[in-house]
PDB file of C-alpha atoms in Angstrom:
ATOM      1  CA  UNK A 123    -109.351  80.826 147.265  1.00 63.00           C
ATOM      2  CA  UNK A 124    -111.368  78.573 145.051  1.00 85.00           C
ATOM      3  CA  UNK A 125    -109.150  75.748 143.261  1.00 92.00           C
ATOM      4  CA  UNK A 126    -107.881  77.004 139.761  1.00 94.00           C
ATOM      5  CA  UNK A 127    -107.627  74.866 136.732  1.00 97.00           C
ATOM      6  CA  UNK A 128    -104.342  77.190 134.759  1.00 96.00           C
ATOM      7  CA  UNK A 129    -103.220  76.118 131.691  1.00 97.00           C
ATOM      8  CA  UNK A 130    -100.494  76.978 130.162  1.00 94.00           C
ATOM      9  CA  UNK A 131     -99.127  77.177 126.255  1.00 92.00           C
ATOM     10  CA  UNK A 132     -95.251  76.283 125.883  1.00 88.00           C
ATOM     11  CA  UNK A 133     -93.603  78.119 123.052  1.00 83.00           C
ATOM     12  CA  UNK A 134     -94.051  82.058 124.204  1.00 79.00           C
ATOM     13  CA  UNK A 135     -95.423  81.727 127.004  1.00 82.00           C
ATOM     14  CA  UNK A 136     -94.508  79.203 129.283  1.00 80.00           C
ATOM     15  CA  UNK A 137     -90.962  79.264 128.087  1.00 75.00           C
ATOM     16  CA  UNK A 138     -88.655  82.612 127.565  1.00 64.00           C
ATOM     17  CA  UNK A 139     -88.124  82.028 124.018  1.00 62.00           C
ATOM     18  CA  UNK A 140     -90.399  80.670 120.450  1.00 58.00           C
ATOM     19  CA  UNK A 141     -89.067  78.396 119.528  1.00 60.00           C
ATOM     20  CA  UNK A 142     -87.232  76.454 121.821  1.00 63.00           C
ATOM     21  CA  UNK A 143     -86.701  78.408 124.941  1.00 71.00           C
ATOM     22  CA  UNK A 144     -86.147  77.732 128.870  1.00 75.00           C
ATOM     23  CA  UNK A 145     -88.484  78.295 132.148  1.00 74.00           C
ATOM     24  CA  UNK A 146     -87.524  81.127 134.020  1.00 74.00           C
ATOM     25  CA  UNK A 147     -86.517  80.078 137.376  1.00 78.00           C
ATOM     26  CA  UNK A 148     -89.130  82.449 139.155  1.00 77.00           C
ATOM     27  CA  UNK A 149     -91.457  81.042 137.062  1.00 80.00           C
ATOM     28  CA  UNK A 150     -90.724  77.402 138.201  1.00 80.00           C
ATOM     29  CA  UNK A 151     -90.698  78.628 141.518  1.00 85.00           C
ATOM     30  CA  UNK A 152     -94.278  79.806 141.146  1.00 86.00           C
ATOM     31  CA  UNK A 153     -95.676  77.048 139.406  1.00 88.00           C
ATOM     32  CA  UNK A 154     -94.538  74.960 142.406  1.00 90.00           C
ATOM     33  CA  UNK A 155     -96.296  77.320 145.087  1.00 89.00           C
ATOM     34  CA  UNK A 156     -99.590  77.037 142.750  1.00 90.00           C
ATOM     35  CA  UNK A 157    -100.071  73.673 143.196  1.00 91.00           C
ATOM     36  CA  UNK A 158     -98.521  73.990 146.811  1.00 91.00           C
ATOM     37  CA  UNK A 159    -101.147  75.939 147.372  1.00 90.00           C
ATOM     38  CA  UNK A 160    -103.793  73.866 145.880  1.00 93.00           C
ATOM     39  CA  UNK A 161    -104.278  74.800 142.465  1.00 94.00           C
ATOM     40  CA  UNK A 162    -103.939  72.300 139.440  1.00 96.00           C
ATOM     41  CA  UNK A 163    -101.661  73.161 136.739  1.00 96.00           C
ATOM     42  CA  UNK A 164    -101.032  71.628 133.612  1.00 97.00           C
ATOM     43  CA  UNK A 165     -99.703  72.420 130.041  1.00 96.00           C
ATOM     44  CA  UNK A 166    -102.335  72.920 126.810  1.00 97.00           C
ATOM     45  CA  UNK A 167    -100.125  72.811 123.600  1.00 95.00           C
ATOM     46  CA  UNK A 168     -99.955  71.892 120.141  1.00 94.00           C
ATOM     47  CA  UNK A 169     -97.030  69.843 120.333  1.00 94.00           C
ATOM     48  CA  UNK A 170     -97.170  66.482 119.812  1.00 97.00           C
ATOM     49  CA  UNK A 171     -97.804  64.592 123.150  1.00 97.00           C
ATOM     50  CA  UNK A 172     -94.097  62.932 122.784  1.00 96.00           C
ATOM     51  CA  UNK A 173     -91.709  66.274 121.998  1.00 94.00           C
ATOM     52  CA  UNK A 174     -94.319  68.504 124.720  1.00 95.00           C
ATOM     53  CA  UNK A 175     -93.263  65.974 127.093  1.00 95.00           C
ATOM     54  CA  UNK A 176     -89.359  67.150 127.638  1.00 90.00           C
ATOM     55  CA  UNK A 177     -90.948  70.677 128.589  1.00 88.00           C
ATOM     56  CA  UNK A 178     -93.653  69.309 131.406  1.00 92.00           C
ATOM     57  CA  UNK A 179     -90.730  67.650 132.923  1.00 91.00           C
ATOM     58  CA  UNK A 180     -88.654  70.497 133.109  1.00 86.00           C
ATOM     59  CA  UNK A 181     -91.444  72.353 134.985  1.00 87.00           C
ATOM     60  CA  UNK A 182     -92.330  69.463 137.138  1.00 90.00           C
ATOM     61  CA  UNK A 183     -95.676  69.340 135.273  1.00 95.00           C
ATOM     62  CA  UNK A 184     -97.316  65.768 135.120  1.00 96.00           C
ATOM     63  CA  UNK A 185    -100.821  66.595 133.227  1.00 97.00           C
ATOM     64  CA  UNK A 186    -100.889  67.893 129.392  1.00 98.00           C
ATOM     65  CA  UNK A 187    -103.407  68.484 127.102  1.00 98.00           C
ATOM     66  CA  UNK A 188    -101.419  68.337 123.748  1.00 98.00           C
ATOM     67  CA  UNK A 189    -101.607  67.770 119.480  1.00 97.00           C
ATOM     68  CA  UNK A 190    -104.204  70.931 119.608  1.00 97.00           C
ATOM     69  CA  UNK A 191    -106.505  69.630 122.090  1.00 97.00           C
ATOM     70  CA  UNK A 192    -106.765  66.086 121.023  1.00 98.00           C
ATOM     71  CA  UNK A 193    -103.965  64.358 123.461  1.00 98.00           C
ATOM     72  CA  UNK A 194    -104.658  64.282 127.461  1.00 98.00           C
ATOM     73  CA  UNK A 195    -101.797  63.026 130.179  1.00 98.00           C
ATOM     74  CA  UNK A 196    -102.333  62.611 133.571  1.00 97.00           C
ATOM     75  CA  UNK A 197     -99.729  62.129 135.919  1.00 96.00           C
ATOM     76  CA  UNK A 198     -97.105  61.373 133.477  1.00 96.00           C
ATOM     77  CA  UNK A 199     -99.853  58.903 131.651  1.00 97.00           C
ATOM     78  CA  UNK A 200    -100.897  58.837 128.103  1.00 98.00           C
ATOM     79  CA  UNK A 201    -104.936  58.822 128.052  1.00 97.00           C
ATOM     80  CA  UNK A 202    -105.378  59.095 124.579  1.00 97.00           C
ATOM     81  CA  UNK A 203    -104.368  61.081 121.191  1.00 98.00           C
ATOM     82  CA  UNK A 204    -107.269  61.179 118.507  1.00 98.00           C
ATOM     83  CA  UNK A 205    -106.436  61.398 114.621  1.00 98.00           C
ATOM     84  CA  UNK A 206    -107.359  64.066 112.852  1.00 98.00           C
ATOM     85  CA  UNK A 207    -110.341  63.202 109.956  1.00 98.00           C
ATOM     86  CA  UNK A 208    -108.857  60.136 108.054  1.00 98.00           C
ATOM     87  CA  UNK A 209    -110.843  61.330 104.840  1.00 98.00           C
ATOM     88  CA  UNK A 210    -110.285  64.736 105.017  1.00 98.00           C
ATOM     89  CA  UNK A 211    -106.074  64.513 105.723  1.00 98.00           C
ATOM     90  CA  UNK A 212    -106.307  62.001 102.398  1.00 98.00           C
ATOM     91  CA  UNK A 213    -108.042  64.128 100.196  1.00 98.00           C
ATOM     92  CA  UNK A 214    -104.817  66.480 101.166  1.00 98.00           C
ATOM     93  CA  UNK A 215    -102.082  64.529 100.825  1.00 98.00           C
ATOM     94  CA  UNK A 216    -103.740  63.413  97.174  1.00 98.00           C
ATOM     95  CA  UNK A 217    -103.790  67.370  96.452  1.00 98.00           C
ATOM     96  CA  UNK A 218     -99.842  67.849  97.825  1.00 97.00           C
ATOM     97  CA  UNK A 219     -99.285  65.001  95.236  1.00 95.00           C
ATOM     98  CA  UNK A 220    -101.193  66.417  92.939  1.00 96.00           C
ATOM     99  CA  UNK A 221     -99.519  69.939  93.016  1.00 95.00           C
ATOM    100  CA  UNK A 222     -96.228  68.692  93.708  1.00 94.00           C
ATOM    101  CA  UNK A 223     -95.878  69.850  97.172  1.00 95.00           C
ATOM    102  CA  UNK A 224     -93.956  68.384  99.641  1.00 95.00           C
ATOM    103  CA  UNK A 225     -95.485  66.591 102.445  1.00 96.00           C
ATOM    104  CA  UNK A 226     -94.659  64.668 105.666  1.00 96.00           C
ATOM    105  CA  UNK A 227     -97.215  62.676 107.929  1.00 98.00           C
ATOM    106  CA  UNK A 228     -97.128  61.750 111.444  1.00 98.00           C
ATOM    107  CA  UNK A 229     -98.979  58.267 111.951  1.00 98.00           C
ATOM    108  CA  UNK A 230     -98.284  57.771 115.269  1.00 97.00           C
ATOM    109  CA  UNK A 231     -96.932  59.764 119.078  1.00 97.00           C
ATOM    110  CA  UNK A 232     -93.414  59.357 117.543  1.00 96.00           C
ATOM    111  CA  UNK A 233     -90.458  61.017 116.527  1.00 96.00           C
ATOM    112  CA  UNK A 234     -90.852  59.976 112.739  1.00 96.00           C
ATOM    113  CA  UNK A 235     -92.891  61.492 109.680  1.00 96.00           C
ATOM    114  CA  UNK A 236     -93.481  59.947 106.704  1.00 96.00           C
ATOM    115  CA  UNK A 237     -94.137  60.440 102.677  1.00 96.00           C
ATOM    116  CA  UNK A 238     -94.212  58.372  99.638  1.00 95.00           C
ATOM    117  CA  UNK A 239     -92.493  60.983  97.568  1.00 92.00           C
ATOM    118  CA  UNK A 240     -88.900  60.009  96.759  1.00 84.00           C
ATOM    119  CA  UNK A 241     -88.164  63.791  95.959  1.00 78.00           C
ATOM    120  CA  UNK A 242     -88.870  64.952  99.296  1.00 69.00           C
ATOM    121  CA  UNK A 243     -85.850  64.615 101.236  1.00 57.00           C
ATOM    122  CA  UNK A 244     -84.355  67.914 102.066  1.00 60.00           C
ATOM    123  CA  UNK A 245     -87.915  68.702 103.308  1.00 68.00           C
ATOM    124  CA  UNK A 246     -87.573  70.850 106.780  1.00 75.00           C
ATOM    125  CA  UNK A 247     -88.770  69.117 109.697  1.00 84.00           C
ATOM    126  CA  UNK A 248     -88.336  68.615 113.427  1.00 82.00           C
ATOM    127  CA  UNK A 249     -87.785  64.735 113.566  1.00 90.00           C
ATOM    128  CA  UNK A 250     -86.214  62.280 111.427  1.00 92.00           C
ATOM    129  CA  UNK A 251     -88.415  62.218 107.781  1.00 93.00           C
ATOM    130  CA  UNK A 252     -89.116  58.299 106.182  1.00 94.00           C
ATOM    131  CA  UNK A 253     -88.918  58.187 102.432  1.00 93.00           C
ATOM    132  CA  UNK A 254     -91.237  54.799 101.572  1.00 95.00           C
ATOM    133  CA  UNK A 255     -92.526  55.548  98.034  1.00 94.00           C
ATOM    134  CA  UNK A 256     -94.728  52.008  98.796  1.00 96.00           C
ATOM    135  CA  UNK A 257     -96.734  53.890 101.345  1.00 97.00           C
ATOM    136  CA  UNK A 258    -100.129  53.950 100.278  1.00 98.00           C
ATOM    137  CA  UNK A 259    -102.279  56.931 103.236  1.00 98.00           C
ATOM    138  CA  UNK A 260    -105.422  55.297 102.349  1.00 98.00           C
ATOM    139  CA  UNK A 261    -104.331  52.081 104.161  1.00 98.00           C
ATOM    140  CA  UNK A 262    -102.515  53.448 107.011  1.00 98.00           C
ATOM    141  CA  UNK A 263    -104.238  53.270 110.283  1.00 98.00           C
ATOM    142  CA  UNK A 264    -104.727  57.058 111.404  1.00 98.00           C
ATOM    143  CA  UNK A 265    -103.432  60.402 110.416  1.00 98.00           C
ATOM    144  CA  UNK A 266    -102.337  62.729 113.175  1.00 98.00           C
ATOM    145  CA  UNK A 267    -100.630  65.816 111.595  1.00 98.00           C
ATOM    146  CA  UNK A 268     -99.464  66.589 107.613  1.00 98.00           C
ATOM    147  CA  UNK A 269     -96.975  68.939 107.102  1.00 97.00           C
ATOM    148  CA  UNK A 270     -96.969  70.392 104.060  1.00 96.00           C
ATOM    149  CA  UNK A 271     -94.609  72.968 102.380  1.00 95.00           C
ATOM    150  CA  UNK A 272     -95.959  75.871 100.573  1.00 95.00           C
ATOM    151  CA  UNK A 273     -96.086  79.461 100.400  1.00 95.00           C
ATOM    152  CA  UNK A 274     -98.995  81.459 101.074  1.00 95.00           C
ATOM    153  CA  UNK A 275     -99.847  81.759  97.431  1.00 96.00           C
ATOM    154  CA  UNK A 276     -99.695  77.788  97.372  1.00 96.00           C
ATOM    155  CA  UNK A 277    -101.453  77.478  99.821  1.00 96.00           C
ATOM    156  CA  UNK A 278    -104.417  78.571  98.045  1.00 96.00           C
ATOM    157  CA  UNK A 279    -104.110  75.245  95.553  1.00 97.00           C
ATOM    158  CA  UNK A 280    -105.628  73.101  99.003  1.00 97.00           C
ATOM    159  CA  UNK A 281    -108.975  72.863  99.867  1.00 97.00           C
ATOM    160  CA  UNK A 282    -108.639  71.481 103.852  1.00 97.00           C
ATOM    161  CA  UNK A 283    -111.856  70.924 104.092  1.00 96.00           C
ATOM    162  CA  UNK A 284    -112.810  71.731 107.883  1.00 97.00           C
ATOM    163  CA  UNK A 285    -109.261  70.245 108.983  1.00 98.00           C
ATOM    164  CA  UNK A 286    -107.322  73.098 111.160  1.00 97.00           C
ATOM    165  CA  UNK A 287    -103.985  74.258 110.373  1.00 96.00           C
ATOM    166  CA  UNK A 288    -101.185  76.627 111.443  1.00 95.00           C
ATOM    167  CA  UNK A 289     -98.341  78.360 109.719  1.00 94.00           C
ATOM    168  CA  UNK A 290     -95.683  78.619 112.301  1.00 89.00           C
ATOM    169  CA  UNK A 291     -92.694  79.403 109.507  1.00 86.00           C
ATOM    170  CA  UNK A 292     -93.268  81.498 106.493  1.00 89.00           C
ATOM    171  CA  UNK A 293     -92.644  77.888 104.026  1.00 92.00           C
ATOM    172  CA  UNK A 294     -95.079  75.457 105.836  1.00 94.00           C
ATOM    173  CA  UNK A 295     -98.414  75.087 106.998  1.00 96.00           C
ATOM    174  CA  UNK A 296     -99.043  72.147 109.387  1.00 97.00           C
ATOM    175  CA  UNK A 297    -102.709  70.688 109.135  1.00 98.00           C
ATOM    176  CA  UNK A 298    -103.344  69.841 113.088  1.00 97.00           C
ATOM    177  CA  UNK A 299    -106.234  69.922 115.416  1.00 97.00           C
ATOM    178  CA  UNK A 300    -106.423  73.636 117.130  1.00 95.00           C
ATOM    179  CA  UNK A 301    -109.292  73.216 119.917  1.00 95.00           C
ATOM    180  CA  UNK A 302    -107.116  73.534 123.002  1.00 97.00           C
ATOM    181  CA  UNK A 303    -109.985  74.197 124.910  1.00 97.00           C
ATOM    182  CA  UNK A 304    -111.895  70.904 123.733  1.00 97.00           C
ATOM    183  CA  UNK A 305    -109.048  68.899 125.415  1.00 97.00           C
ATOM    184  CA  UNK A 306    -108.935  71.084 128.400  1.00 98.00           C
ATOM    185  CA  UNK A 307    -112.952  70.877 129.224  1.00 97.00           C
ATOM    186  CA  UNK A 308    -112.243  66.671 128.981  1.00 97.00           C
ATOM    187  CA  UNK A 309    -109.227  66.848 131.255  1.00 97.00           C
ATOM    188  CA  UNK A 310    -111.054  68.632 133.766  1.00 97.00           C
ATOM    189  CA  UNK A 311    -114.148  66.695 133.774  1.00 96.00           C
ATOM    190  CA  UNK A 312    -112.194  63.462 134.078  1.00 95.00           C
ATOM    191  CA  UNK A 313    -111.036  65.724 137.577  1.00 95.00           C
ATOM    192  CA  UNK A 314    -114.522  66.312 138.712  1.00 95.00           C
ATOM    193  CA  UNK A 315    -113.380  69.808 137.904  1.00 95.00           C
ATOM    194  CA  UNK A 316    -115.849  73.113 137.469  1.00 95.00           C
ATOM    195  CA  UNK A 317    -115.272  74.548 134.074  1.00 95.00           C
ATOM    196  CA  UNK A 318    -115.861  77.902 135.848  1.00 96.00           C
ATOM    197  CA  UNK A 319    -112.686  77.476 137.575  1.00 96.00           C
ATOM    198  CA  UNK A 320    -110.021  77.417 134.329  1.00 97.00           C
ATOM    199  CA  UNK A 321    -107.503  79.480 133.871  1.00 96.00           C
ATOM    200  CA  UNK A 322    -105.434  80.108 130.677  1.00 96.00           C
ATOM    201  CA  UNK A 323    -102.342  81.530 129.453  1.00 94.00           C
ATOM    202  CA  UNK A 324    -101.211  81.913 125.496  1.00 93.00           C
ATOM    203  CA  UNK A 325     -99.689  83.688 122.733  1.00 92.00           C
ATOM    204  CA  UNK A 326    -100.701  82.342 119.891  1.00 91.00           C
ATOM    205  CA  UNK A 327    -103.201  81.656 117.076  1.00 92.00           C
ATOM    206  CA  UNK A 328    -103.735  78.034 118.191  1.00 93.00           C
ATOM    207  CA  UNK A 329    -105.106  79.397 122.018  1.00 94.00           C
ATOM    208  CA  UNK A 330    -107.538  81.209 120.265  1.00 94.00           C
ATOM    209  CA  UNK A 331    -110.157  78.158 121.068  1.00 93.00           C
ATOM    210  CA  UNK A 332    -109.119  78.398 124.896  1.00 95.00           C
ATOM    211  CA  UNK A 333    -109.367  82.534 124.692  1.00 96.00           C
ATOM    212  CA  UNK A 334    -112.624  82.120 123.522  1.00 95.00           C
ATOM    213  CA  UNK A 335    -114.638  80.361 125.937  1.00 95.00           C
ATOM    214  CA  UNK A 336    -112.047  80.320 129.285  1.00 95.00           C
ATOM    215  CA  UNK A 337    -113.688  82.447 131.917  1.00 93.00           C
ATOM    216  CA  UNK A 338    -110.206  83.673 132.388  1.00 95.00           C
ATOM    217  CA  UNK A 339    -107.538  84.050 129.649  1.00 96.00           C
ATOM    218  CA  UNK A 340    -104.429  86.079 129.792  1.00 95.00           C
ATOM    219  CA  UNK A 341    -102.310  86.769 126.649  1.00 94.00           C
ATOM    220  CA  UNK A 342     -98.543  87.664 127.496  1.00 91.00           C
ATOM    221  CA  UNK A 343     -97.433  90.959 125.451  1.00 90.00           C
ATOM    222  CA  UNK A 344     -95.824  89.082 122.632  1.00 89.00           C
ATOM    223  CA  UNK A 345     -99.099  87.385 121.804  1.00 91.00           C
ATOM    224  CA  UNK A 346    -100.717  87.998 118.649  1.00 92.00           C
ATOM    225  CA  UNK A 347    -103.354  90.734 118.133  1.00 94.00           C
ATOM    226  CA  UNK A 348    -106.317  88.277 117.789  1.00 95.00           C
ATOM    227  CA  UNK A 349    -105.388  86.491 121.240  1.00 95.00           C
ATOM    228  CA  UNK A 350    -104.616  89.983 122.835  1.00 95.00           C
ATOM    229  CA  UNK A 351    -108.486  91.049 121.794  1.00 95.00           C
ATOM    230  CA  UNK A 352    -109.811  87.852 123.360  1.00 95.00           C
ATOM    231  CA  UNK A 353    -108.265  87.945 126.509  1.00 95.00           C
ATOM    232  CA  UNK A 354    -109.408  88.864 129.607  1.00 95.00           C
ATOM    233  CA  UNK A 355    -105.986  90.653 130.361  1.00 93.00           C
ATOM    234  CA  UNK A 356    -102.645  90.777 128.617  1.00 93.00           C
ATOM    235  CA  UNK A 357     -99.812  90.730 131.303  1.00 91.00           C
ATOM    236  CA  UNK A 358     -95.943  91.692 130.167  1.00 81.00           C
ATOM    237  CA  UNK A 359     -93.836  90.097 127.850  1.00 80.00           C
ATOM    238  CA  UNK A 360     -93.089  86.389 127.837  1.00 68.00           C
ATOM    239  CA  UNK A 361     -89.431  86.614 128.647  1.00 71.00           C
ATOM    240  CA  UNK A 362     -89.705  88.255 131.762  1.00 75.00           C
ATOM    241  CA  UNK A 363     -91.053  87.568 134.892  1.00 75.00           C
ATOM    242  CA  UNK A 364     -94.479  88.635 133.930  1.00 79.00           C
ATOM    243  CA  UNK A 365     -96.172  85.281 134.192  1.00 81.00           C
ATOM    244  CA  UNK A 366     -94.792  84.517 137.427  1.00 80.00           C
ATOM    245  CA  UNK A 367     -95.101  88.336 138.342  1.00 84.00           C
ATOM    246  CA  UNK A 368     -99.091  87.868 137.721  1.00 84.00           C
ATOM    247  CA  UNK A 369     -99.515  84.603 139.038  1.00 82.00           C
ATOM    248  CA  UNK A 370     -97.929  85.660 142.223  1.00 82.00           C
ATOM    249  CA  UNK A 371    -100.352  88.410 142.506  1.00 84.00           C
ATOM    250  CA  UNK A 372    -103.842  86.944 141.705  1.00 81.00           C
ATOM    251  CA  UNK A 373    -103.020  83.238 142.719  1.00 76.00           C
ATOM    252  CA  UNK A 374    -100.717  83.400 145.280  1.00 68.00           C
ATOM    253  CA  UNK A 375     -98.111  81.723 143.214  1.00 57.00           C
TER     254      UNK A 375
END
């Protein structure tokens, strides 16, 4: 069999549970045969490259494409993480101002956001928020992700421009890149890789890029309708053994 290129999402797919989760332990057993057997296999996420990082280790997985398709790791080491547009993520963080809604911003591959807003403490977020009302985003250096809390209705108030986003929770919208598939086609052509030969796995809204264009995609049952009608297959449900189950099967996992 021809060398595979199988990416895997984290959250619902790779991992029993969204969010948060563990890797089932015939699915670790798998993913070691894969490569065993010759394959690559690496993670495609839209974590930031830092918190995907604690989930690649736990599967004994070096190489990541992460933050949406515009991170790449190999073997453990950063490559690079692009910003998303510097204009276009100002012109929204003057709008959250604007209409009073709270914001954080990542500026860098770290555990941290930020805002200038004094009255944005008790916002909800993963990592540890900086209040630094002397923060001006025009300055900073580059903008990686704004989160931004607002109902759907609110939502309507922002004009993001052709910036991505995702609403994960029903309060917050996260404006991040969402071309999985850009960073995958980069990772393997730094391997001297055949784009013919990629293989992905997903659930969500954010692999629709990789569903799109992957000669082979595979949605696991709990993935949204969009992915499902993308896919080249859906296999069972992502806290089973269906992943393994499949890869076993077609890959000799």
């Amino acid at each position: 069999m021809e060398r595979k290129y199988i990416f895997f999402d984290i959250d619902g797919t790779l991992l029993d549970d969204n969010p948060g989760g563990k890797i089932l332990e015939s699915t670790y057993r798998t993913l070691e045969q894969l490569k065993a057997n010759g394959h690559f296999v690496a993670i495609a996420t839209g974590r930031a490259q830092y918190m995907a990082m604690d989930a690649a280790k736990e599967a004994h997985i070096d190489c990541l494409v992460t933050d949406g398709g515009n991170g790449i790791t190999l073997q453990n080491e950063l490559q690079y993480i692009k910003p998303i547009d510097f204009v276009q993520a100002n012109r929204v963080i003057d709008q959250c101002i604007e209409h009073h809604l709270p914001f954080a911003v990542a500026l860098g591959n770290e555990a941290v956001l930020y805002t200038n807003q004094s009255d944005q403490k008790n916002q909800k977020l993963p990592v540890k928020l900086v209040v630094d009302e002397s923060i001006d985003f025009h300055q900073v250096k580059e903008i990686y992700k704004v989160f931004i809390e607002c109902s759907e209705q609110e939502e309507k108030l922002l004009d993001l421009g052709t910036l991505d986003y995702m609403r994960y929770f029903k309060g917050q919208i996260i404006v991040e890149p969402a071309e999985k598939y850009q960073g995958i086609l980069e990772m393997v052509h730094l391997l001297k890789g055949n784009e013919k030969d990629i293989v992905v796995f997903g659930d969500g809204l954010n692999d629709l890029s990789m569903f799109e264009i992957a000669d082979e995609s595979y949605a696991v049952e709990n993935a949204c309708r969009e992915l499902k009608e993308k896919a080249t297959g859906v296999i069972g449900h992502h806290d089973q053994e269906s992943v393994a189950q499949y890869l076993k099967e077609n890959y000799k996992g």
